Amino acid sequence: EVQLVESGGGLVKPGGSLRLSCAVSGFTFSSDSMDWVRQAPGRGLEWVSSISSGSDYIYYADSLKGRFTISRDNAKNSLFLQMNSLRAEDTAVYYCARGRPDYHILTGYHYYMDVWGRGTTVTVSS
Amino acid sequence: DIQMTQSPSTLSASVGDRVTITCRASQSISTWLAWYQQRPGKAPKLLIYKASILESGVPSRFSGSGSGTEFTLTISSLQPDDSATYYCQQYNSYSRPTFGQGTKVKVK
């Protein structure tokens, strides 16, 4: 069974840091692209960051302005999100998701999120 | 970034009704579109990818259509279990996937 389990969330003061983890099982983690997506209270889904299977390609939402760093350890089947300089607007449930590839001969690979974890809650408040 | 706009924002319908949700992209995304269902307090669940392909295990009352900039998600016969928020997401750009703002479906 494919499973993604996030951890590391909690209450942190503005300006603080937090490191989220996503433990994966049930599939070959080292072959798959991964994403972080967040959802602020009562709001919609917001893509945060993506990382390719070998960490060659890494992307972030512009709104993060260099405060977050995505990484992965394929030997440990784990995905991470280091969050620094946290702000109240970063308060959200953070989900990790697997990126499943969809291929087109002209445009190459495109990725949608086929499996999601249950999320971990980050609250930034003084 | 490609903007995704869903309509309506909320809808209320009865069991057995046919329900349609629209998603519009700010530029052409071919058929690189996915639909997700999110029940309250739960993680999103993939329903449809590539605009019209039903994910394995998803009931056949769900269907998707469209290409370019206009897409629809249809529930052919609404069930109580379908009460949820539905999101479209474009994946035309690997570096900038974006979601619609969501459509909340209430079953009367």
Coordinates of C-alpha atoms in Angstrom, one line a residue:
Chain A
E1 CA 0.0 0.0 0.0
V2 CA 1.3 3.4 -0.9
Q3 CA 1.7 5.6 2.1
L4 CA 3.0 9.2 2.7
V5 CA 3.2 10.3 6.3
E6 CA 4.1 13.9 7.2
S7 CA 5.6 15.0 10.5
G8 CA 7.4 17.9 12.0
G9 CA 4.5 20.4 12.2
G10 CA 3.8 22.5 15.3
L11 CA 3.5 25.9 16.8
V12 CA 6.4 28.3 16.1
K13 CA 6.9 32.0 16.6
P14 CA 7.2 34.4 13.7
G15 CA 10.8 34.4 12.4
G16 CA 11.3 30.9 13.6
S17 CA 12.2 27.7 11.7
L18 CA 10.7 24.3 11.2
R19 CA 11.6 21.2 9.3
L20 CA 8.9 19.0 7.9
S21 CA 9.4 15.4 6.9
C22 CA 7.4 13.0 4.7
A23 CA 8.1 9.3 5.2
V24 CA 7.2 7.2 2.2
S25 CA 6.4 3.5 1.7
G26 CA 4.8 1.2 -0.8
F27 CA 6.5 2.5 -4.0
T28 CA 10.0 3.2 -5.4
F29 CA 10.6 6.6 -3.9
S30 CA 13.8 7.2 -5.7
S31 CA 12.0 7.0 -9.1
D32 CA 9.4 9.6 -8.4
S33 CA 9.1 13.4 -8.3
M34 CA 7.6 14.8 -5.1
D35 CA 5.7 17.9 -4.1
W36 CA 4.7 20.0 -1.1
V37 CA 1.3 21.6 -1.1
R38 CA -0.2 23.7 1.6
Q39 CA -3.7 24.8 2.7
A40 CA -4.2 27.8 5.0
P41 CA -7.2 27.6 7.3
G42 CA -10.4 27.9 5.3
R43 CA -8.5 28.4 2.1
G44 CA -7.7 26.5 -1.1
L45 CA -4.7 24.5 -2.1
E46 CA -1.4 26.2 -2.8
W47 CA 1.5 24.5 -4.4
V48 CA 4.7 25.1 -2.5
S49 CA 7.6 23.2 -4.1
S50 CA 8.6 20.3 -6.3
I51 CA 11.7 18.1 -6.5
S52 CA 12.6 15.6 -9.2
S53 CA 13.6 12.0 -8.4
G54 CA 17.3 12.7 -8.4
S55 CA 17.0 16.2 -6.9
D56 CA 18.2 17.7 -10.3
Y57 CA 15.2 19.9 -10.7
I58 CA 13.8 21.9 -7.8
Y59 CA 11.1 24.6 -8.0
Y60 CA 9.4 26.9 -5.5
A61 CA 6.4 29.1 -5.5
D62 CA 7.4 32.8 -6.0
S63 CA 5.5 33.7 -2.8
L64 CA 8.1 31.9 -0.6
K65 CA 10.9 34.3 -1.6
G66 CA 13.8 31.9 -0.8
R67 CA 12.7 31.1 2.7
F68 CA 11.9 27.4 2.1
T69 CA 14.2 24.6 1.0
I70 CA 13.0 21.2 -0.3
S71 CA 15.2 18.2 -0.2
R72 CA 15.0 14.4 -0.2
D73 CA 17.0 11.3 1.0
N74 CA 16.3 8.5 -1.4
A75 CA 18.2 6.0 0.8
K76 CA 15.7 6.8 3.6
N77 CA 12.6 7.2 1.5
S78 CA 12.1 10.6 2.9
L79 CA 11.2 14.1 1.7
F80 CA 11.9 17.3 3.6
L81 CA 10.9 20.9 3.7
Q82 CA 13.1 23.3 5.7
M83 CA 11.1 26.4 6.5
N84 CA 12.9 29.5 7.7
S85 CA 11.8 33.1 8.6
L86 CA 8.3 31.9 9.2
R87 CA 5.4 34.3 9.0
A88 CA 1.8 34.2 10.1
E89 CA 0.7 33.7 6.5
D90 CA 2.7 30.4 6.4
T91 CA 0.1 28.9 8.9
A92 CA -1.4 26.0 7.0
V93 CA -1.7 22.2 6.7
Y94 CA 1.3 21.0 4.7
Y95 CA 0.8 18.0 2.5
C96 CA 3.4 16.0 0.6
A97 CA 2.3 14.4 -2.6
R98 CA 3.8 12.1 -5.3
G99 CA 4.2 13.5 -8.8
R100 CA 3.1 11.0 -11.4
P101 CA 4.5 11.6 -14.8
D102 CA 2.4 12.1 -17.9
Y103 CA 4.5 12.2 -21.1
H104 CA 4.0 13.9 -24.5
I105 CA 6.4 13.4 -27.3
L106 CA 6.6 17.1 -28.1
T107 CA 6.4 18.7 -24.6
G108 CA 8.1 16.0 -22.5
Y109 CA 7.1 15.1 -19.0
H110 CA 4.2 16.7 -17.0
Y111 CA 3.5 15.8 -13.5
Y112 CA 0.2 15.6 -11.5
M113 CA -0.2 14.6 -7.9
D114 CA -1.7 11.2 -7.5
V115 CA -1.1 10.2 -3.9
W116 CA -1.2 12.6 -0.9
G117 CA -0.3 12.3 2.7
R118 CA -2.7 13.3 5.5
G119 CA -0.8 16.5 6.2
T120 CA 0.9 18.2 9.1
T121 CA -0.2 21.4 10.7
V122 CA 2.1 24.4 11.0
T123 CA 1.0 27.3 13.1
V124 CA 3.0 30.5 13.2
S125 CA 2.0 32.7 16.1
S126 CA 3.5 34.7 18.9
Chain B
D1 CA 1.9 31.9 -13.8
I2 CA -1.2 30.2 -15.3
Q3 CA -4.3 31.3 -13.4
M4 CA -7.1 28.7 -12.9
T5 CA -10.7 30.0 -12.3
Q6 CA -13.5 27.7 -11.1
S7 CA -17.2 28.3 -11.2
P8 CA -19.4 28.2 -9.3
S9 CA -17.7 28.7 -5.9
T10 CA -20.4 26.7 -4.2
L11 CA -23.4 24.7 -5.3
S12 CA -26.2 22.9 -3.7
A13 CA -27.9 20.0 -5.4
S14 CA -30.1 17.0 -4.5
V15 CA -29.2 13.3 -4.6
G16 CA -29.4 12.0 -8.2
D17 CA -28.9 15.4 -9.8
R18 CA -26.4 16.0 -12.6
V19 CA -23.7 18.5 -11.4
T20 CA -21.2 20.3 -13.5
I21 CA -18.2 22.4 -12.4
T22 CA -16.2 24.6 -14.8
C23 CA -12.5 25.4 -14.7
R24 CA -10.9 28.0 -17.0
A25 CA -7.2 28.5 -17.6
S26 CA -5.7 31.9 -18.3
Q27 CA -3.8 30.4 -21.2
S28 CA -4.0 27.1 -23.1
I29 CA -2.9 24.0 -21.1
S30 CA -3.8 21.4 -23.8
T31 CA -5.3 18.6 -21.6
W32 CA -2.8 18.9 -18.7
L33 CA -5.5 19.2 -16.1
A34 CA -6.3 17.2 -13.0
W35 CA -9.4 17.2 -10.7
Y36 CA -9.2 16.5 -7.0
Q37 CA -11.9 15.9 -4.3
Q38 CA -11.3 17.0 -0.8
R39 CA -13.7 16.1 2.0
P40 CA -13.6 18.2 5.2
G41 CA -10.5 17.5 7.3
K42 CA -9.1 15.1 4.7
A43 CA -6.3 15.1 2.2
P44 CA -7.2 15.8 -1.5
K45 CA -7.9 12.7 -3.6
L46 CA -7.1 12.5 -7.3
L47 CA -10.3 11.9 -9.4
I48 CA -9.3 12.7 -13.0
Y49 CA -6.0 13.4 -14.9
K50 CA -5.2 14.5 -18.4
A51 CA -8.6 16.3 -18.4
S52 CA -10.7 13.2 -18.9
I53 CA -9.0 10.0 -17.6
L54 CA -10.6 8.6 -14.5
E55 CA -8.2 7.5 -11.8
S56 CA -8.4 3.9 -10.9
G57 CA -11.1 3.2 -8.2
V58 CA -13.0 6.4 -8.8
P59 CA -16.7 5.9 -9.4
S60 CA -17.8 6.1 -13.0
R61 CA -20.4 8.9 -12.2
F62 CA -17.4 11.3 -12.3
S63 CA -16.2 12.4 -15.7
G64 CA -14.1 15.2 -17.1
S65 CA -13.9 16.9 -20.4
G66 CA -12.3 19.9 -22.2
S67 CA -9.0 21.1 -23.6
G68 CA -7.2 24.3 -24.2
T69 CA -8.6 26.7 -21.6
E70 CA -12.0 25.4 -20.7
F71 CA -12.7 22.2 -18.7
T72 CA -15.6 20.6 -16.9
L73 CA -16.0 18.0 -14.1
T74 CA -19.4 16.3 -14.2
I75 CA -21.0 14.2 -11.5
S76 CA -23.8 12.3 -13.4
S77 CA -25.9 11.3 -10.4
L78 CA -24.9 13.1 -7.2
Q79 CA -24.5 10.9 -4.1
P80 CA -24.4 11.9 -0.4
D81 CA -20.7 10.9 -0.3
D82 CA -19.9 13.5 -3.0
S83 CA -20.3 16.3 -0.5
A84 CA -16.8 17.9 -0.7
T85 CA -14.7 20.7 -2.3
Y86 CA -13.4 20.0 -5.8
Y87 CA -10.3 21.6 -7.2
C88 CA -8.9 21.7 -10.7
Q89 CA -5.1 21.9 -11.2
Q90 CA -3.1 22.6 -14.3
Y91 CA 0.2 20.8 -14.7
N92 CA 1.2 22.2 -18.0
S93 CA 4.2 23.7 -16.3
Y94 CA 6.3 21.4 -14.1
S95 CA 7.8 24.4 -12.4
R96 CA 4.5 26.2 -11.7
P97 CA 1.5 23.9 -11.1
T98 CA -1.5 26.0 -10.0
F99 CA -4.9 25.1 -8.5
G100 CA -8.3 26.6 -9.0
Q101 CA -9.9 28.2 -5.9
G102 CA -12.2 25.3 -5.3
T103 CA -15.9 24.5 -5.7
K104 CA -17.8 23.4 -2.6
V105 CA -20.6 20.9 -3.4
K106 CA -23.4 20.5 -0.9
V107 CA -25.8 17.6 -1.1
K108 CA -29.3 18.5 0.0

